[in-house]
Amino acid sequence: SHWDHILAFPFFEPFYREKTEARFWGTASFKRTFEELFSHQFQTDAFPINYSELPAKIHFKTLRGGDALIIPPPYPQAAGTHQETYSVSAYQINHPGIDLGYRIRLYGKSIVILTDLAPIEQNHLGHGMEHFEKADEERYYQGLVDFCQDADLLLHDTHFNEQNITGKESWGHSTEVMAVNLAVRSRVKTLIPGHHAPEDNDQAVLKKLEHARKLAEPRGLNVIIPQEDEIVAIL
């Protein structure tokens, strides 16, 4: 629920239509529900429209690490397939506050999304992780490997690289090396390094891609960074 993930919602035009119905599944913080965090952006001193004035119907459900949910049809159907439910499971990852990674399963394929993910070694950031010991670190990381196991696609935080993460481990982000290591250990088919730093220009992003591919290709891992409007097919 950090602002770099939700700040655009007050400007989301469909929320201003009466026919819009939206559902959010998200984690509470250790102080507030997700709905309270979401609606806080519409406070009078920060935005001209109050949350209670939105004409759309917006629903919230709390999701926690270890939870799973089933979402039934209707949704866009892939060509040559039959309608079926898809599932979303969650795993709490290492980032200040409470942050969840998600695994989405549909038509026999799996996509894992891990943004805002920090190294765990002597770096215990998440709520409930403050007093981790070495055994807890190993259990957490093995749980992360199991969560990503055999995924067709992994979108992994690579906000930093190996040079500029030094001294900033507590910010809650990873490097392309950490992403490749997790993907290889989990036997992921394709890795997308993402959640780049705001100051990263195209050259910085491509440099991370080149380094990730150098590490990944000898180990049988495909690495891509899609461009705007590109469609990624999972075969």
PDB file of C-alpha atoms in Angstrom, residues 10-200:
ATOM      1  CA  PRO A  10      -7.709   8.837  -7.262  1.00  0.00           C
ATOM      2  CA  PHE A  11      -7.127   9.635 -10.949  1.00  0.00           C
ATOM      3  CA  PHE A  12      -8.563   6.322 -12.215  1.00  0.00           C
ATOM      4  CA  GLU A  13     -11.421   7.509 -14.427  1.00  0.00           C
ATOM      5  CA  PRO A  14     -13.634   4.366 -14.134  1.00  0.00           C
ATOM      6  CA  PHE A  15     -14.098   5.090 -10.405  1.00  0.00           C
ATOM      7  CA  TYR A  16     -16.174   8.100 -11.455  1.00  0.00           C
ATOM      8  CA  ARG A  17     -18.730   5.973 -13.336  1.00  0.00           C
ATOM      9  CA  GLU A  18     -21.783   4.581 -11.558  1.00  0.00           C
ATOM     10  CA  LYS A  19     -21.620   1.332 -13.506  1.00  0.00           C
ATOM     11  CA  THR A  20     -18.101   0.509 -12.331  1.00  0.00           C
ATOM     12  CA  GLU A  21     -17.748  -2.249  -9.768  1.00  0.00           C
ATOM     13  CA  ALA A  22     -14.214  -2.909  -8.470  1.00  0.00           C
ATOM     14  CA  ARG A  23     -12.891  -5.492  -6.045  1.00  0.00           C
ATOM     15  CA  PHE A  24      -9.624  -5.221  -4.143  1.00  0.00           C
ATOM     16  CA  TRP A  25      -7.900  -8.024  -2.290  1.00  0.00           C
ATOM     17  CA  GLY A  26      -5.012  -6.692  -0.241  1.00  0.00           C
ATOM     18  CA  THR A  27      -3.178  -6.863   3.028  1.00  0.00           C
ATOM     19  CA  ALA A  28      -3.922  -4.668   5.986  1.00  0.00           C
ATOM     20  CA  SER A  29      -1.006  -2.818   7.527  1.00  0.00           C
ATOM     21  CA  PHE A  30      -0.315  -3.484  11.180  1.00  0.00           C
ATOM     22  CA  LYS A  31      -2.318  -0.320  11.989  1.00  0.00           C
ATOM     23  CA  ARG A  32      -5.014   0.119   9.328  1.00  0.00           C
ATOM     24  CA  THR A  33      -7.162  -1.902   6.942  1.00  0.00           C
ATOM     25  CA  PHE A  34      -6.408  -1.695   3.239  1.00  0.00           C
ATOM     26  CA  GLU A  35      -9.632   0.240   2.673  1.00  0.00           C
ATOM     27  CA  GLU A  36      -8.521   2.856   5.236  1.00  0.00           C
ATOM     28  CA  LEU A  37      -5.131   3.154   3.540  1.00  0.00           C
ATOM     29  CA  PHE A  38      -6.807   3.432   0.137  1.00  0.00           C
ATOM     30  CA  SER A  39      -9.426   5.997   1.150  1.00  0.00           C
ATOM     31  CA  HIS A  40      -6.827   8.103   3.000  1.00  0.00           C
ATOM     32  CA  GLN A  41      -5.620   9.379  -0.387  1.00  0.00           C
ATOM     33  CA  PHE A  42      -8.984  11.098  -0.898  1.00  0.00           C
ATOM     34  CA  GLN A  43      -8.728  13.225   2.246  1.00  0.00           C
ATOM     35  CA  THR A  44      -9.960  16.797   1.844  1.00  0.00           C
ATOM     36  CA  ASP A  45      -6.579  18.479   2.258  1.00  0.00           C
ATOM     37  CA  ALA A  46      -4.995  16.288  -0.427  1.00  0.00           C
ATOM     38  CA  PHE A  47      -7.683  15.742  -3.072  1.00  0.00           C
ATOM     39  CA  PRO A  48     -10.824  17.663  -4.124  1.00  0.00           C
ATOM     40  CA  ILE A  49     -13.154  14.631  -4.136  1.00  0.00           C
ATOM     41  CA  ASN A  50     -13.914  12.709  -0.975  1.00  0.00           C
ATOM     42  CA  TYR A  51     -13.790   8.923  -1.035  1.00  0.00           C
ATOM     43  CA  SER A  52     -17.487   8.749  -0.034  1.00  0.00           C
ATOM     44  CA  GLU A  53     -18.411  10.730  -3.172  1.00  0.00           C
ATOM     45  CA  LEU A  54     -17.086   8.141  -5.646  1.00  0.00           C
ATOM     46  CA  PRO A  55     -20.049   6.765  -7.641  1.00  0.00           C
ATOM     47  CA  ALA A  56     -18.383   3.390  -8.315  1.00  0.00           C
ATOM     48  CA  LYS A  57     -19.028   0.392  -6.096  1.00  0.00           C
ATOM     49  CA  ILE A  58     -15.688  -0.579  -4.521  1.00  0.00           C
ATOM     50  CA  HIS A  59     -15.285  -3.689  -2.372  1.00  0.00           C
ATOM     51  CA  PHE A  60     -12.342  -4.698  -0.180  1.00  0.00           C
ATOM     52  CA  LYS A  61     -11.281  -8.053   1.239  1.00  0.00           C
ATOM     53  CA  THR A  62      -8.264  -8.653   3.449  1.00  0.00           C
ATOM     54  CA  LEU A  63      -5.654 -11.103   2.199  1.00  0.00           C
ATOM     55  CA  ARG A  64      -2.774 -12.447   4.306  1.00  0.00           C
ATOM     56  CA  GLY A  65       0.390 -14.374   3.604  1.00  0.00           C
ATOM     57  CA  GLY A  66      -0.504 -18.028   3.102  1.00  0.00           C
ATOM     58  CA  ASP A  67      -4.030 -17.225   1.899  1.00  0.00           C
ATOM     59  CA  ALA A  68      -5.405 -18.343  -1.452  1.00  0.00           C
ATOM     60  CA  LEU A  69      -8.517 -17.291  -3.306  1.00  0.00           C
ATOM     61  CA  ILE A  70     -10.449 -18.558  -6.303  1.00  0.00           C
ATOM     62  CA  ILE A  71     -11.846 -16.120  -8.873  1.00  0.00           C
ATOM     63  CA  PRO A  72     -14.540 -17.641 -11.124  1.00  0.00           C
ATOM     64  CA  PRO A  73     -15.476 -16.593 -14.686  1.00  0.00           C
ATOM     65  CA  PRO A  74     -16.324 -14.365 -16.454  1.00  0.00           C
ATOM     66  CA  TYR A  75     -13.026 -12.892 -17.607  1.00  0.00           C
ATOM     67  CA  PRO A  76     -11.329 -12.745 -21.041  1.00  0.00           C
ATOM     68  CA  GLN A  77     -11.020 -16.263 -22.420  1.00  0.00           C
ATOM     69  CA  ALA A  78      -7.889 -17.463 -24.205  1.00  0.00           C
ATOM     70  CA  ALA A  79      -8.429 -18.830 -27.709  1.00  0.00           C
ATOM     71  CA  GLY A  80      -9.008 -22.566 -27.792  1.00  0.00           C
ATOM     72  CA  THR A  81      -9.558 -22.875 -24.049  1.00  0.00           C
ATOM     73  CA  HIS A  82     -12.601 -23.472 -21.893  1.00  0.00           C
ATOM     74  CA  GLN A  83     -13.759 -21.203 -19.104  1.00  0.00           C
ATOM     75  CA  GLU A  84     -12.327 -22.106 -15.727  1.00  0.00           C
ATOM     76  CA  THR A  85     -11.631 -20.447 -12.401  1.00  0.00           C
ATOM     77  CA  TYR A  86      -8.227 -19.011 -11.656  1.00  0.00           C
ATOM     78  CA  SER A  87      -6.475 -18.963  -8.323  1.00  0.00           C
ATOM     79  CA  VAL A  88      -4.320 -16.394  -6.541  1.00  0.00           C
ATOM     80  CA  SER A  89      -2.118 -17.311  -3.578  1.00  0.00           C
ATOM     81  CA  ALA A  90      -0.090 -14.951  -1.380  1.00  0.00           C
ATOM     82  CA  TYR A  91       3.248 -15.078   0.455  1.00  0.00           C
ATOM     83  CA  GLN A  92       4.548 -12.399   2.824  1.00  0.00           C
ATOM     84  CA  ILE A  93       7.860 -11.078   1.545  1.00  0.00           C
ATOM     85  CA  ASN A  94      10.621  -9.061   3.193  1.00  0.00           C
ATOM     86  CA  HIS A  95       9.789  -5.344   3.007  1.00  0.00           C
ATOM     87  CA  PRO A  96       8.973  -2.698   5.649  1.00  0.00           C
ATOM     88  CA  GLY A  97       5.384  -3.146   6.830  1.00  0.00           C
ATOM     89  CA  ILE A  98       3.346  -6.016   5.383  1.00  0.00           C
ATOM     90  CA  ASP A  99       4.008  -6.824   1.733  1.00  0.00           C
ATOM     91  CA  LEU A 100       2.653  -9.771  -0.252  1.00  0.00           C
ATOM     92  CA  GLY A 101       3.903 -11.595  -3.300  1.00  0.00           C
ATOM     93  CA  TYR A 102       1.273 -13.214  -5.522  1.00  0.00           C
ATOM     94  CA  ARG A 103       1.106 -16.383  -7.588  1.00  0.00           C
ATOM     95  CA  ILE A 104      -1.626 -16.473 -10.231  1.00  0.00           C
ATOM     96  CA  ARG A 105      -2.663 -19.780 -11.830  1.00  0.00           C
ATOM     97  CA  LEU A 106      -4.835 -20.133 -14.923  1.00  0.00           C
ATOM     98  CA  TYR A 107      -5.065 -22.690 -17.757  1.00  0.00           C
ATOM     99  CA  GLY A 108      -2.211 -24.696 -16.225  1.00  0.00           C
ATOM    100  CA  LYS A 109       0.164 -21.717 -16.245  1.00  0.00           C
ATOM    101  CA  SER A 110       1.568 -19.745 -13.297  1.00  0.00           C
ATOM    102  CA  ILE A 111       2.776 -16.162 -12.958  1.00  0.00           C
ATOM    103  CA  VAL A 112       4.530 -14.969  -9.783  1.00  0.00           C
ATOM    104  CA  ILE A 113       4.737 -11.247  -8.941  1.00  0.00           C
ATOM    105  CA  LEU A 114       7.328 -10.154  -6.357  1.00  0.00           C
ATOM    106  CA  THR A 115       7.774  -6.403  -6.034  1.00  0.00           C
ATOM    107  CA  ASP A 116       9.359  -4.616  -3.054  1.00  0.00           C
ATOM    108  CA  LEU A 117      11.463  -7.607  -2.028  1.00  0.00           C
ATOM    109  CA  ALA A 118      14.663  -7.211   0.030  1.00  0.00           C
ATOM    110  CA  PRO A 119      17.399  -9.725   0.890  1.00  0.00           C
ATOM    111  CA  ILE A 120      16.596 -11.467   4.157  1.00  0.00           C
ATOM    112  CA  GLU A 121      20.118 -12.160   5.470  1.00  0.00           C
ATOM    113  CA  GLN A 122      20.509 -10.093   8.673  1.00  0.00           C
ATOM    114  CA  ASN A 123      17.939  -7.724   7.167  1.00  0.00           C
ATOM    115  CA  HIS A 124      14.555  -8.394   8.783  1.00  0.00           C
ATOM    116  CA  LEU A 125      12.151  -5.733   7.533  1.00  0.00           C
ATOM    117  CA  GLY A 126       8.664  -7.213   7.366  1.00  0.00           C
ATOM    118  CA  HIS A 127       6.115  -6.997  10.160  1.00  0.00           C
ATOM    119  CA  GLY A 128       6.557 -10.111  12.279  1.00  0.00           C
ATOM    120  CA  MET A 129      10.099 -10.698  10.991  1.00  0.00           C
ATOM    121  CA  GLU A 130      11.845  -8.359  13.419  1.00  0.00           C
ATOM    122  CA  HIS A 131      13.285 -11.121  15.610  1.00  0.00           C
ATOM    123  CA  PHE A 132      14.227 -13.596  12.905  1.00  0.00           C
ATOM    124  CA  GLU A 133      17.238 -15.818  13.499  1.00  0.00           C
ATOM    125  CA  LYS A 134      19.299 -17.750  10.950  1.00  0.00           C
ATOM    126  CA  ALA A 135      16.887 -20.680  10.924  1.00  0.00           C
ATOM    127  CA  ASP A 136      13.983 -18.286  10.313  1.00  0.00           C
ATOM    128  CA  GLU A 137      15.840 -16.730   7.364  1.00  0.00           C
ATOM    129  CA  GLU A 138      16.383 -20.151   5.814  1.00  0.00           C
ATOM    130  CA  ARG A 139      12.760 -21.159   6.375  1.00  0.00           C
ATOM    131  CA  TYR A 140      11.529 -17.892   4.835  1.00  0.00           C
ATOM    132  CA  TYR A 141      13.743 -18.215   1.751  1.00  0.00           C
ATOM    133  CA  GLN A 142      12.866 -21.860   1.193  1.00  0.00           C
ATOM    134  CA  GLY A 143       9.213 -20.844   1.430  1.00  0.00           C
ATOM    135  CA  LEU A 144       9.869 -18.234  -1.249  1.00  0.00           C
ATOM    136  CA  VAL A 145      11.525 -20.851  -3.470  1.00  0.00           C
ATOM    137  CA  ASP A 146       8.562 -23.183  -3.008  1.00  0.00           C
ATOM    138  CA  PHE A 147       6.162 -20.317  -3.779  1.00  0.00           C
ATOM    139  CA  CYS A 148       7.927 -19.653  -7.105  1.00  0.00           C
ATOM    140  CA  GLN A 149       8.587 -23.306  -7.957  1.00  0.00           C
ATOM    141  CA  ASP A 150       8.226 -24.132 -11.680  1.00  0.00           C
ATOM    142  CA  ALA A 151       6.454 -20.841 -12.452  1.00  0.00           C
ATOM    143  CA  ASP A 152       6.169 -19.993 -16.138  1.00  0.00           C
ATOM    144  CA  LEU A 153       6.862 -16.322 -15.484  1.00  0.00           C
ATOM    145  CA  LEU A 154       8.409 -14.456 -12.539  1.00  0.00           C
ATOM    146  CA  LEU A 155       8.233 -10.670 -12.271  1.00  0.00           C
ATOM    147  CA  HIS A 156      10.908  -9.812  -9.684  1.00  0.00           C
ATOM    148  CA  ASP A 157      11.918  -6.539  -8.055  1.00  0.00           C
ATOM    149  CA  THR A 158      15.287  -5.271  -9.377  1.00  0.00           C
ATOM    150  CA  HIS A 159      15.191  -1.720  -8.039  1.00  0.00           C
ATOM    151  CA  PHE A 160      18.937  -1.881  -7.313  1.00  0.00           C
ATOM    152  CA  ASN A 161      22.042  -3.427  -8.852  1.00  0.00           C
ATOM    153  CA  GLU A 162      24.922  -5.021  -6.969  1.00  0.00           C
ATOM    154  CA  GLN A 163      26.766  -1.702  -6.693  1.00  0.00           C
ATOM    155  CA  ASN A 164      24.090   0.710  -5.517  1.00  0.00           C
ATOM    156  CA  ILE A 165      22.277  -1.564  -3.060  1.00  0.00           C
ATOM    157  CA  THR A 166      25.153  -1.265  -0.570  1.00  0.00           C
ATOM    158  CA  GLY A 167      23.962   0.619   2.499  1.00  0.00           C
ATOM    159  CA  LYS A 168      20.361   0.556   1.217  1.00  0.00           C
ATOM    160  CA  GLU A 169      19.408  -3.025   2.006  1.00  0.00           C
ATOM    161  CA  SER A 170      16.811  -1.727   4.487  1.00  0.00           C
ATOM    162  CA  TRP A 171      14.968   0.115   1.704  1.00  0.00           C
ATOM    163  CA  GLY A 172      13.278  -3.170   0.816  1.00  0.00           C
ATOM    164  CA  HIS A 173      14.443  -3.980  -2.713  1.00  0.00           C
ATOM    165  CA  SER A 174      16.519  -6.473  -4.720  1.00  0.00           C
ATOM    166  CA  THR A 175      19.084  -6.678  -7.507  1.00  0.00           C
ATOM    167  CA  GLU A 176      19.137  -8.561 -10.804  1.00  0.00           C
ATOM    168  CA  VAL A 177      21.573 -11.075  -9.258  1.00  0.00           C
ATOM    169  CA  MET A 178      19.118 -11.892  -6.459  1.00  0.00           C
ATOM    170  CA  ALA A 179      16.321 -12.231  -8.993  1.00  0.00           C
ATOM    171  CA  VAL A 180      18.289 -14.649 -11.181  1.00  0.00           C
ATOM    172  CA  ASN A 181      19.372 -16.732  -8.187  1.00  0.00           C
ATOM    173  CA  LEU A 182      15.804 -17.161  -6.953  1.00  0.00           C
ATOM    174  CA  ALA A 183      14.473 -17.889 -10.443  1.00  0.00           C
ATOM    175  CA  VAL A 184      17.118 -20.539 -11.134  1.00  0.00           C
ATOM    176  CA  ARG A 185      16.692 -22.204  -7.746  1.00  0.00           C
ATOM    177  CA  SER A 186      12.902 -22.256  -8.295  1.00  0.00           C
ATOM    178  CA  ARG A 187      13.230 -23.580 -11.879  1.00  0.00           C
ATOM    179  CA  VAL A 188      11.298 -20.626 -13.268  1.00  0.00           C
ATOM    180  CA  LYS A 189      11.046 -20.590 -17.063  1.00  0.00           C
ATOM    181  CA  THR A 190      11.133 -16.820 -17.742  1.00  0.00           C
ATOM    182  CA  LEU A 191      12.239 -13.934 -15.523  1.00  0.00           C
ATOM    183  CA  ILE A 192      11.174 -10.300 -15.918  1.00  0.00           C
ATOM    184  CA  PRO A 193      13.349  -7.902 -13.874  1.00  0.00           C
ATOM    185  CA  GLY A 194      11.124  -4.979 -12.872  1.00  0.00           C
ATOM    186  CA  HIS A 195      10.176  -2.297 -10.351  1.00  0.00           C
ATOM    187  CA  HIS A 196      13.151  -0.263 -11.528  1.00  0.00           C
ATOM    188  CA  ALA A 197      14.364   2.777  -9.611  1.00  0.00           C
ATOM    189  CA  PRO A 198      12.748   6.072 -10.688  1.00  0.00           C
ATOM    190  CA  GLU A 199      16.175   7.417 -11.641  1.00  0.00           C
ATOM    191  CA  ASP A 200      16.953   4.438 -13.906  1.00  0.00           C
TER     192      ASP A 200
END
